[in-house]
mmCIF file with all atom_site columns, C-alpha atoms in Angstrom:
data_model
loop_
_atom_site.group_PDB
_atom_site.id
_atom_site.type_symbol
_atom_site.label_atom_id
_atom_site.label_alt_id
_atom_site.label_comp_id
_atom_site.label_asym_id
_atom_site.label_entity_id
_atom_site.label_seq_id
_atom_site.pdbx_PDB_ins_code
_atom_site.Cartn_x
_atom_site.Cartn_y
_atom_site.Cartn_z
_atom_site.occupancy
_atom_site.B_iso_or_equiv
_atom_site.pdbx_formal_charge
_atom_site.auth_seq_id
_atom_site.auth_comp_id
_atom_site.auth_asym_id
_atom_site.auth_atom_id
_atom_site.pdbx_PDB_model_num
ATOM 1   C CA . LEU A 1 1   ? 102.292 81.437  80.623  1.00 0.00 ? 1   LEU A CA 1
ATOM 2   C CA . ILE A 1 2   ? 104.595 79.124  81.647  1.00 0.00 ? 2   ILE A CA 1
ATOM 3   C CA . ALA A 1 3   ? 106.968 81.740  82.213  1.00 0.00 ? 3   ALA A CA 1
ATOM 4   C CA . VAL A 1 4   ? 104.000 83.335  84.071  1.00 0.00 ? 4   VAL A CA 1
ATOM 5   C CA . LEU A 1 5   ? 103.706 79.660  86.221  1.00 0.00 ? 5   LEU A CA 1
ATOM 6   C CA . ILE A 1 6   ? 107.107 79.791  87.346  1.00 0.00 ? 6   ILE A CA 1
ATOM 7   C CA . CYS A 1 7   ? 107.209 83.352  88.530  1.00 0.00 ? 7   CYS A CA 1
ATOM 8   C CA . CYS A 1 8   ? 104.217 82.641  91.058  1.00 0.00 ? 8   CYS A CA 1
ATOM 9   C CA . VAL A 1 9   ? 105.777 79.364  92.491  1.00 0.00 ? 9   VAL A CA 1
ATOM 10  C CA . THR A 1 10  ? 109.604 81.297  92.445  1.00 0.00 ? 10  THR A CA 1
ATOM 11  C CA . SER A 1 11  ? 107.979 84.381  94.541  1.00 0.00 ? 11  SER A CA 1
ATOM 12  C CA . SER A 1 12  ? 106.038 82.111  96.786  1.00 0.00 ? 12  SER A CA 1
ATOM 13  C CA . PHE A 1 13  ? 108.448 79.789  97.496  1.00 0.00 ? 13  PHE A CA 1
ATOM 14  C CA . SER A 1 14  ? 111.335 82.811  98.079  1.00 0.00 ? 14  SER A CA 1
ATOM 15  C CA . GLY A 1 15  ? 107.974 84.945  100.002 1.00 0.00 ? 15  GLY A CA 1
ATOM 16  C CA . VAL A 1 16  ? 107.275 81.455  101.921 1.00 0.00 ? 16  VAL A CA 1
ATOM 17  C CA . TYR A 1 17  ? 111.058 81.111  102.577 1.00 0.00 ? 17  TYR A CA 1
ATOM 18  C CA . PHE A 1 18  ? 112.005 84.538  103.416 1.00 0.00 ? 18  PHE A CA 1
ATOM 19  C CA . GLU A 1 19  ? 109.290 84.494  106.355 1.00 0.00 ? 19  GLU A CA 1
ATOM 20  C CA . PHE A 1 20  ? 110.772 81.106  107.291 1.00 0.00 ? 20  PHE A CA 1
ATOM 21  C CA . VAL A 1 21  ? 114.269 82.653  107.848 1.00 0.00 ? 21  VAL A CA 1
ATOM 22  C CA . LEU A 1 22  ? 112.498 85.668  109.769 1.00 0.00 ? 22  LEU A CA 1
ATOM 23  C CA . LYS A 1 23  ? 110.811 83.622  111.832 1.00 0.00 ? 23  LYS A CA 1
ATOM 24  C CA . LYS A 1 24  ? 112.438 80.141  112.767 1.00 0.00 ? 24  LYS A CA 1
ATOM 25  C CA . SER A 1 25  ? 116.641 81.180  112.307 1.00 0.00 ? 25  SER A CA 1
ATOM 26  C CA . PRO A 1 26  ? 118.245 79.870  114.934 1.00 0.00 ? 26  PRO A CA 1
ATOM 27  C CA . THR A 1 27  ? 120.579 83.110  114.717 1.00 0.00 ? 27  THR A CA 1
ATOM 28  C CA . GLN A 1 28  ? 117.427 85.794  115.156 1.00 0.00 ? 28  GLN A CA 1
ATOM 29  C CA . LEU A 1 29  ? 119.281 88.193  113.485 1.00 0.00 ? 29  LEU A CA 1
ATOM 30  C CA . SER A 1 30  ? 117.403 92.191  113.468 1.00 0.00 ? 30  SER A CA 1
ATOM 31  C CA . VAL A 1 31  ? 115.194 92.544  110.285 1.00 0.00 ? 31  VAL A CA 1
ATOM 32  C CA . HIS A 1 32  ? 117.561 95.428  109.565 1.00 0.00 ? 32  HIS A CA 1
ATOM 33  C CA . CYS A 1 33  ? 120.483 92.902  109.776 1.00 0.00 ? 33  CYS A CA 1
ATOM 34  C CA . ARG A 1 34  ? 118.810 90.132  106.955 1.00 0.00 ? 34  ARG A CA 1
ATOM 35  C CA . ASN A 1 35  ? 117.939 93.153  104.645 1.00 0.00 ? 35  ASN A CA 1
ATOM 36  C CA . PHE A 1 36  ? 121.468 94.706  104.759 1.00 0.00 ? 36  PHE A CA 1
ATOM 37  C CA . HIS A 1 37  ? 122.706 90.432  103.666 1.00 0.00 ? 37  HIS A CA 1
ATOM 38  C CA . LEU A 1 38  ? 119.846 90.521  100.912 1.00 0.00 ? 38  LEU A CA 1
ATOM 39  C CA . ALA A 1 39  ? 121.010 94.113  100.051 1.00 0.00 ? 39  ALA A CA 1
ATOM 40  C CA . SER A 1 40  ? 124.830 92.652  99.835  1.00 0.00 ? 40  SER A CA 1
ATOM 41  C CA . TRP A 1 41  ? 123.771 90.382  97.930  1.00 0.00 ? 41  TRP A CA 1
ATOM 42  C CA . SER A 1 42  ? 122.111 92.686  94.867  1.00 0.00 ? 42  SER A CA 1
ATOM 43  C CA . LEU A 1 43  ? 124.800 94.985  95.219  1.00 0.00 ? 43  LEU A CA 1
ATOM 44  C CA . ILE A 1 44  ? 127.941 92.077  94.337  1.00 0.00 ? 44  ILE A CA 1
ATOM 45  C CA . LEU A 1 45  ? 125.355 90.935  91.522  1.00 0.00 ? 45  LEU A CA 1
ATOM 46  C CA . ALA A 1 46  ? 124.777 94.878  90.201  1.00 0.00 ? 46  ALA A CA 1
ATOM 47  C CA . ILE A 1 47  ? 129.300 95.171  90.233  1.00 0.00 ? 47  ILE A CA 1
ATOM 48  C CA . ILE A 1 48  ? 129.152 92.543  88.252  1.00 0.00 ? 48  ILE A CA 1
ATOM 49  C CA . HIS A 1 49  ? 126.715 93.745  86.056  1.00 0.00 ? 49  HIS A CA 1
ATOM 50  C CA . ILE A 1 50  ? 128.574 97.313  85.523  1.00 0.00 ? 50  ILE A CA 1
ATOM 51  C CA . LEU A 1 51  ? 131.461 95.761  85.069  1.00 0.00 ? 51  LEU A CA 1
ATOM 52  C CA . SER A 1 52  ? 130.367 92.936  82.311  1.00 0.00 ? 52  SER A CA 1
ATOM 53  C CA . HIS A 1 53  ? 128.529 95.522  80.307  1.00 0.00 ? 53  HIS A CA 1
ATOM 54  C CA . ASP A 1 54  ? 128.288 99.420  81.498  1.00 0.00 ? 54  ASP A CA 1
ATOM 55  C CA . LEU A 1 55  ? 132.292 100.142 82.380  1.00 0.00 ? 55  LEU A CA 1
ATOM 56  C CA . GLU A 1 56  ? 132.582 102.043 79.634  1.00 0.00 ? 56  GLU A CA 1
ATOM 57  C CA . GLN A 1 57  ? 129.986 104.426 81.061  1.00 0.00 ? 57  GLN A CA 1
ATOM 58  C CA . VAL A 1 58  ? 130.323 104.728 84.175  1.00 0.00 ? 58  VAL A CA 1
ATOM 59  C CA . LYS A 1 59  ? 134.283 105.657 84.122  1.00 0.00 ? 59  LYS A CA 1
ATOM 60  C CA . GLN A 1 60  ? 133.166 108.062 81.598  1.00 0.00 ? 60  GLN A CA 1
ATOM 61  C CA . TYR A 1 61  ? 130.463 109.422 82.860  1.00 0.00 ? 61  TYR A CA 1
ATOM 62  C CA . GLY A 1 62  ? 130.190 108.084 86.620  1.00 0.00 ? 62  GLY A CA 1
ATOM 63  C CA . VAL A 1 63  ? 128.260 105.492 88.544  1.00 0.00 ? 63  VAL A CA 1
ATOM 64  C CA . PHE A 1 64  ? 125.486 108.221 89.054  1.00 0.00 ? 64  PHE A CA 1
ATOM 65  C CA . HIS A 1 65  ? 125.387 109.995 86.054  1.00 0.00 ? 65  HIS A CA 1
ATOM 66  C CA . GLY A 1 66  ? 121.312 110.444 85.045  1.00 0.00 ? 66  GLY A CA 1
ATOM 67  C CA . PHE A 1 67  ? 120.307 110.754 88.472  1.00 0.00 ? 67  PHE A CA 1
ATOM 68  C CA . ASP A 1 68  ? 117.933 113.228 89.266  1.00 0.00 ? 68  ASP A CA 1
ATOM 69  C CA . ILE A 1 69  ? 115.739 114.229 92.333  1.00 0.00 ? 69  ILE A CA 1
ATOM 70  C CA . LEU A 1 70  ? 112.676 111.697 90.878  1.00 0.00 ? 70  LEU A CA 1
ATOM 71  C CA . VAL A 1 71  ? 115.287 108.336 90.266  1.00 0.00 ? 71  VAL A CA 1
ATOM 72  C CA . VAL A 1 72  ? 116.778 109.576 93.976  1.00 0.00 ? 72  VAL A CA 1
ATOM 73  C CA . LEU A 1 73  ? 112.793 109.516 95.323  1.00 0.00 ? 73  LEU A CA 1
ATOM 74  C CA . VAL A 1 74  ? 112.496 105.940 93.861  1.00 0.00 ? 74  VAL A CA 1
ATOM 75  C CA . VAL A 1 75  ? 115.497 104.542 95.230  1.00 0.00 ? 75  VAL A CA 1
ATOM 76  C CA . ILE A 1 76  ? 114.334 105.700 98.717  1.00 0.00 ? 76  ILE A CA 1
ATOM 77  C CA . MET A 1 77  ? 111.035 104.805 97.953  1.00 0.00 ? 77  MET A CA 1
ATOM 78  C CA . GLN A 1 78  ? 111.672 101.479 97.387  1.00 0.00 ? 78  GLN A CA 1
ATOM 79  C CA . GLY A 1 79  ? 114.240 100.498 100.075 1.00 0.00 ? 79  GLY A CA 1
ATOM 80  C CA . VAL A 1 80  ? 111.469 101.933 102.294 1.00 0.00 ? 80  VAL A CA 1
ATOM 81  C CA . THR A 1 81  ? 109.339 99.306  100.677 1.00 0.00 ? 81  THR A CA 1
ATOM 82  C CA . GLY A 1 82  ? 111.679 96.853  101.885 1.00 0.00 ? 82  GLY A CA 1
ATOM 83  C CA . PHE A 1 83  ? 111.351 97.632  105.280 1.00 0.00 ? 83  PHE A CA 1
ATOM 84  C CA . VAL A 1 84  ? 107.950 97.853  105.105 1.00 0.00 ? 84  VAL A CA 1
ATOM 85  C CA . VAL A 1 85  ? 107.909 94.449  103.523 1.00 0.00 ? 85  VAL A CA 1
ATOM 86  C CA . SER A 1 86  ? 109.764 92.788  105.780 1.00 0.00 ? 86  SER A CA 1
ATOM 87  C CA . MET A 1 87  ? 108.614 93.943  109.055 1.00 0.00 ? 87  MET A CA 1
ATOM 88  C CA . MET A 1 88  ? 105.061 92.290  107.659 1.00 0.00 ? 88  MET A CA 1
ATOM 89  C CA . ILE A 1 89  ? 106.262 89.275  106.959 1.00 0.00 ? 89  ILE A CA 1
ATOM 90  C CA . LYS A 1 90  ? 108.714 89.303  110.188 1.00 0.00 ? 90  LYS A CA 1
ATOM 91  C CA . TYR A 1 91  ? 105.336 90.130  112.142 1.00 0.00 ? 91  TYR A CA 1
ATOM 92  C CA . ALA A 1 92  ? 102.635 88.802  109.960 1.00 0.00 ? 92  ALA A CA 1
ATOM 93  C CA . ASP A 1 93  ? 102.960 86.624  108.010 1.00 0.00 ? 93  ASP A CA 1
ATOM 94  C CA . ASN A 1 94  ? 103.314 86.177  103.849 1.00 0.00 ? 94  ASN A CA 1
ATOM 95  C CA . VAL A 1 95  ? 99.630  85.829  103.375 1.00 0.00 ? 95  VAL A CA 1
ATOM 96  C CA . LEU A 1 96  ? 98.980  88.715  105.023 1.00 0.00 ? 96  LEU A CA 1
ATOM 97  C CA . LYS A 1 97  ? 101.668 90.068  102.316 1.00 0.00 ? 97  LYS A CA 1
ATOM 98  C CA . GLY A 1 98  ? 99.598  89.125  99.136  1.00 0.00 ? 98  GLY A CA 1
ATOM 99  C CA . PHE A 1 99  ? 96.230  90.060  100.500 1.00 0.00 ? 99  PHE A CA 1
ATOM 100 C CA . ALA A 1 100 ? 98.087  93.968  100.916 1.00 0.00 ? 100 ALA A CA 1
ATOM 101 C CA . ILE A 1 101 ? 99.385  93.864  97.789  1.00 0.00 ? 101 ILE A CA 1
ATOM 102 C CA . ALA A 1 102 ? 96.394  92.635  96.097  1.00 0.00 ? 102 ALA A CA 1
ATOM 103 C CA . ILE A 1 103 ? 94.465  95.043  97.936  1.00 0.00 ? 103 ILE A CA 1
ATOM 104 C CA . ALA A 1 104 ? 96.971  97.890  96.707  1.00 0.00 ? 104 ALA A CA 1
ATOM 105 C CA . ALA A 1 105 ? 96.183  97.116  92.810  1.00 0.00 ? 105 ALA A CA 1
ATOM 106 C CA . VAL A 1 106 ? 92.910  97.483  93.663  1.00 0.00 ? 106 VAL A CA 1
ATOM 107 C CA . LEU A 1 107 ? 93.374  100.911 95.360  1.00 0.00 ? 107 LEU A CA 1
ATOM 108 C CA . ALA A 1 108 ? 95.718  101.762 92.963  1.00 0.00 ? 108 ALA A CA 1
ATOM 109 C CA . THR A 1 109 ? 93.240  100.799 89.760  1.00 0.00 ? 109 THR A CA 1
ATOM 110 C CA . LEU A 1 110 ? 91.000  102.277 91.218  1.00 0.00 ? 110 LEU A CA 1
ATOM 111 C CA . VAL A 1 111 ? 92.502  106.006 92.590  1.00 0.00 ? 111 VAL A CA 1
ATOM 112 C CA . SER A 1 112 ? 93.729  105.807 88.717  1.00 0.00 ? 112 SER A CA 1
ATOM 113 C CA . VAL A 1 113 ? 89.893  106.128 87.320  1.00 0.00 ? 113 VAL A CA 1
ATOM 114 C CA . PRO A 1 114 ? 89.633  110.039 88.453  1.00 0.00 ? 114 PRO A CA 1
ATOM 115 C CA . LEU A 1 115 ? 93.046  111.174 88.195  1.00 0.00 ? 115 LEU A CA 1
ATOM 116 C CA . PHE A 1 116 ? 94.194  109.808 85.147  1.00 0.00 ? 116 PHE A CA 1
ATOM 117 C CA . GLY A 1 117 ? 90.864  108.985 82.869  1.00 0.00 ? 117 GLY A CA 1
ATOM 118 C CA . ALA A 1 118 ? 91.449  104.614 82.897  1.00 0.00 ? 118 ALA A CA 1
ATOM 119 C CA . SER A 1 119 ? 88.732  102.768 81.886  1.00 0.00 ? 119 SER A CA 1
ATOM 120 C CA . ILE A 1 120 ? 87.621  99.505  84.165  1.00 0.00 ? 120 ILE A CA 1
ATOM 121 C CA . SER A 1 121 ? 87.592  96.182  82.459  1.00 0.00 ? 121 SER A CA 1
ATOM 122 C CA . GLY A 1 122 ? 85.221  93.282  83.464  1.00 0.00 ? 122 GLY A CA 1
ATOM 123 C CA . SER A 1 123 ? 88.505  91.095  84.144  1.00 0.00 ? 123 SER A CA 1
ATOM 124 C CA . PHE A 1 124 ? 89.344  93.576  86.994  1.00 0.00 ? 124 PHE A CA 1
ATOM 125 C CA . VAL A 1 125 ? 86.076  93.367  87.986  1.00 0.00 ? 125 VAL A CA 1
ATOM 126 C CA . VAL A 1 126 ? 86.207  89.260  88.399  1.00 0.00 ? 126 VAL A CA 1
ATOM 127 C CA . GLY A 1 127 ? 90.217  89.762  90.199  1.00 0.00 ? 127 GLY A CA 1
ATOM 128 C CA . ALA A 1 128 ? 89.029  92.864  92.373  1.00 0.00 ? 128 ALA A CA 1
ATOM 129 C CA . SER A 1 129 ? 85.614  90.678  93.927  1.00 0.00 ? 129 SER A CA 1
ATOM 130 C CA . ILE A 1 130 ? 88.485  87.515  93.761  1.00 0.00 ? 130 ILE A CA 1
ATOM 131 C CA . VAL A 1 131 ? 90.403  89.703  96.064  1.00 0.00 ? 131 VAL A CA 1
ATOM 132 C CA . ALA A 1 132 ? 87.679  90.614  98.394  1.00 0.00 ? 132 ALA A CA 1
ATOM 133 C CA . CYS A 1 133 ? 86.028  87.666  98.589  1.00 0.00 ? 133 CYS A CA 1
ATOM 134 C CA . ALA A 1 134 ? 90.261  85.848  99.914  1.00 0.00 ? 134 ALA A CA 1
ATOM 135 C CA . VAL A 1 135 ? 90.566  88.797  102.232 1.00 0.00 ? 135 VAL A CA 1
ATOM 136 C CA . LYS A 1 136 ? 86.879  88.321  103.959 1.00 0.00 ? 136 LYS A CA 1
ATOM 137 C CA . MET A 1 137 ? 87.725  84.500  104.099 1.00 0.00 ? 137 MET A CA 1
ATOM 138 C CA . TYR A 1 138 ? 91.155  85.010  105.333 1.00 0.00 ? 138 TYR A CA 1
ATOM 139 C CA . SER A 1 139 ? 89.844  87.908  108.101 1.00 0.00 ? 139 SER A CA 1
ATOM 140 C CA . TYR A 1 140 ? 86.774  86.204  108.531 1.00 0.00 ? 140 TYR A CA 1
ATOM 141 C CA . TYR A 1 141 ? 88.773  82.018  109.538 1.00 0.00 ? 141 TYR A CA 1
ATOM 142 C CA . ASP A 1 142 ? 91.549  84.865  111.621 1.00 0.00 ? 142 ASP A CA 1
ATOM 143 C CA . GLY A 1 143 ? 88.498  86.250  113.539 1.00 0.00 ? 143 GLY A CA 1
ATOM 144 C CA . LYS A 1 144 ? 86.654  83.192  115.030 1.00 0.00 ? 144 LYS A CA 1
ATOM 145 C CA . LYS A 1 145 ? 90.385  81.702  115.548 1.00 0.00 ? 145 LYS A CA 1
ATOM 146 C CA . SER A 1 146 ? 91.464  84.381  117.255 1.00 0.00 ? 146 SER A CA 1
ATOM 147 C CA . ASN A 1 147 ? 87.383  85.212  119.335 1.00 0.00 ? 147 ASN A CA 1
ATOM 148 C CA . LYS A 1 148 ? 88.643  81.927  121.544 1.00 0.00 ? 148 LYS A CA 1
ATOM 149 C CA . SER A 1 149 ? 91.549  83.326  122.961 1.00 0.00 ? 149 SER A CA 1
ATOM 150 C CA . VAL A 1 150 ? 88.998  86.312  123.697 1.00 0.00 ? 150 VAL A CA 1
ATOM 151 C CA . GLU A 1 151 ? 87.390  84.783  125.687 1.00 0.00 ? 151 GLU A CA 1
ATOM 152 C CA . VAL A 1 152 ? 89.404  82.640  127.796 1.00 0.00 ? 152 VAL A CA 1
ATOM 153 C CA . VAL A 1 153 ? 91.338  86.201  128.277 1.00 0.00 ? 153 VAL A CA 1
ATOM 154 C CA . ALA A 1 154 ? 88.188  87.726  129.198 1.00 0.00 ? 154 ALA A CA 1
ATOM 155 C CA . LYS A 1 155 ? 87.348  84.594  131.561 1.00 0.00 ? 155 LYS A CA 1
ATOM 156 C CA . THR A 1 156 ? 90.639  84.898  133.471 1.00 0.00 ? 156 THR A CA 1
ATOM 157 C CA . ALA A 1 157 ? 90.979  88.971  133.567 1.00 0.00 ? 157 ALA A CA 1
ATOM 158 C CA . PRO A 1 158 ? 90.071  90.998  136.002 1.00 0.00 ? 158 PRO A CA 1
ATOM 159 C CA . THR A 1 159 ? 86.433  92.198  135.259 1.00 0.00 ? 159 THR A CA 1
ATOM 160 C CA . THR A 1 160 ? 87.467  95.382  137.640 1.00 0.00 ? 160 THR A CA 1
ATOM 161 C CA . VAL A 1 161 ? 89.838  98.577  138.456 1.00 0.00 ? 161 VAL A CA 1
ATOM 162 C CA . VAL A 1 162 ? 89.396  96.891  141.856 1.00 0.00 ? 162 VAL A CA 1
ATOM 163 C CA . GLU A 1 163 ? 89.935  93.598  141.350 1.00 0.00 ? 163 GLU A CA 1
ATOM 164 C CA . GLU A 1 164 ? 93.190  94.706  138.854 1.00 0.00 ? 164 GLU A CA 1
ATOM 165 C CA . LYS A 1 165 ? 94.951  96.257  141.993 1.00 0.00 ? 165 LYS A CA 1
ATOM 166 C CA . ASP A 1 166 ? 94.110  93.868  144.527 1.00 0.00 ? 166 ASP A CA 1
ATOM 167 C CA . GLU A 1 167 ? 95.573  91.519  142.061 1.00 0.00 ? 167 GLU A CA 1
ATOM 168 C CA . MET A 1 168 ? 98.869  93.472  141.342 1.00 0.00 ? 168 MET A CA 1
ATOM 169 C CA . LEU A 1 169 ? 98.584  94.319  145.265 1.00 0.00 ? 169 LEU A CA 1
ATOM 170 C CA . GLY A 1 170 ? 98.946  90.222  145.525 1.00 0.00 ? 170 GLY A CA 1
ATOM 171 C CA . LEU A 1 171 ? 101.691 90.057  143.266 1.00 0.00 ? 171 LEU A CA 1
ATOM 172 C CA . LEU A 1 172 ? 103.732 92.230  144.441 1.00 0.00 ? 172 LEU A CA 1
ATOM 173 C CA . GLU A 1 173 ? 102.969 91.207  148.423 1.00 0.00 ? 173 GLU A CA 1
ATOM 174 C CA . LYS A 1 174 ? 103.691 87.634  147.488 1.00 0.00 ? 174 LYS A CA 1
ATOM 175 C CA . GLY A 1 175 ? 106.416 87.872  145.256 1.00 0.00 ? 175 GLY A CA 1
ATOM 176 C CA . GLY A 1 176 ? 104.970 87.633  142.076 1.00 0.00 ? 176 GLY A CA 1
ATOM 177 C CA . VAL A 1 177 ? 102.434 84.767  143.101 1.00 0.00 ? 177 VAL A CA 1
ATOM 178 C CA . VAL A 1 178 ? 99.038  85.346  143.185 1.00 0.00 ? 178 VAL A CA 1
ATOM 179 C CA . SER A 1 179 ? 97.114  84.035  146.562 1.00 0.00 ? 179 SER A CA 1
ATOM 180 C CA . THR A 1 180 ? 93.600  83.998  145.085 1.00 0.00 ? 180 THR A CA 1
ATOM 181 C CA . PRO A 1 181 ? 92.601  82.751  141.439 1.00 0.00 ? 181 PRO A CA 1
ATOM 182 C CA . SER A 1 182 ? 91.134  85.641  139.320 1.00 0.00 ? 182 SER A CA 1
ATOM 183 C CA . LYS A 1 183 ? 87.438  86.180  139.147 1.00 0.00 ? 183 LYS A CA 1
ATOM 184 C CA . GLU A 1 184 ? 85.314  84.468  136.435 1.00 0.00 ? 184 GLU A CA 1
ATOM 185 C CA . VAL A 1 185 ? 83.434  87.385  134.258 1.00 0.00 ? 185 VAL A CA 1
ATOM 186 C CA . ARG A 1 186 ? 80.002  87.043  134.805 1.00 0.00 ? 186 ARG A CA 1
#
């Protein structure tokens, strides 16, 4: 139980910190550069492990001994997953990433029932219900917050194509300054 708690805390901390680094970094490096930085650390750790534990086997058979097409596909999919997660954190947030992982686990379990004959336990039903409630609550709160911004945009936006064209022409004629304010939506 303590190991699970430590795993949850460190995973949450690393996710929030990674989101902070992606969004608030003063250098504003691209997502691909950040992924390369993280991959370089894992490469260093992998090399240390190879040198300390598997050096003789690597000398005899090579680094990619035992790699078949399935292993190569798994490596590629893991790399693509890293890019997708970093893009999600860059353009969404860590909470949505957690919801996406939870929903993916629920869907994978539901799909495994007809495909592999797996059985669903009571604890799965409870967990899936908690995930569904959390997603619904989060989307409800997010929707309430975004409705206000939609109302503000709707009140200031042109209501017809003619009004939009007039507003654009006004911008062009005045060098980017609209001469009259937009009409309110009725």
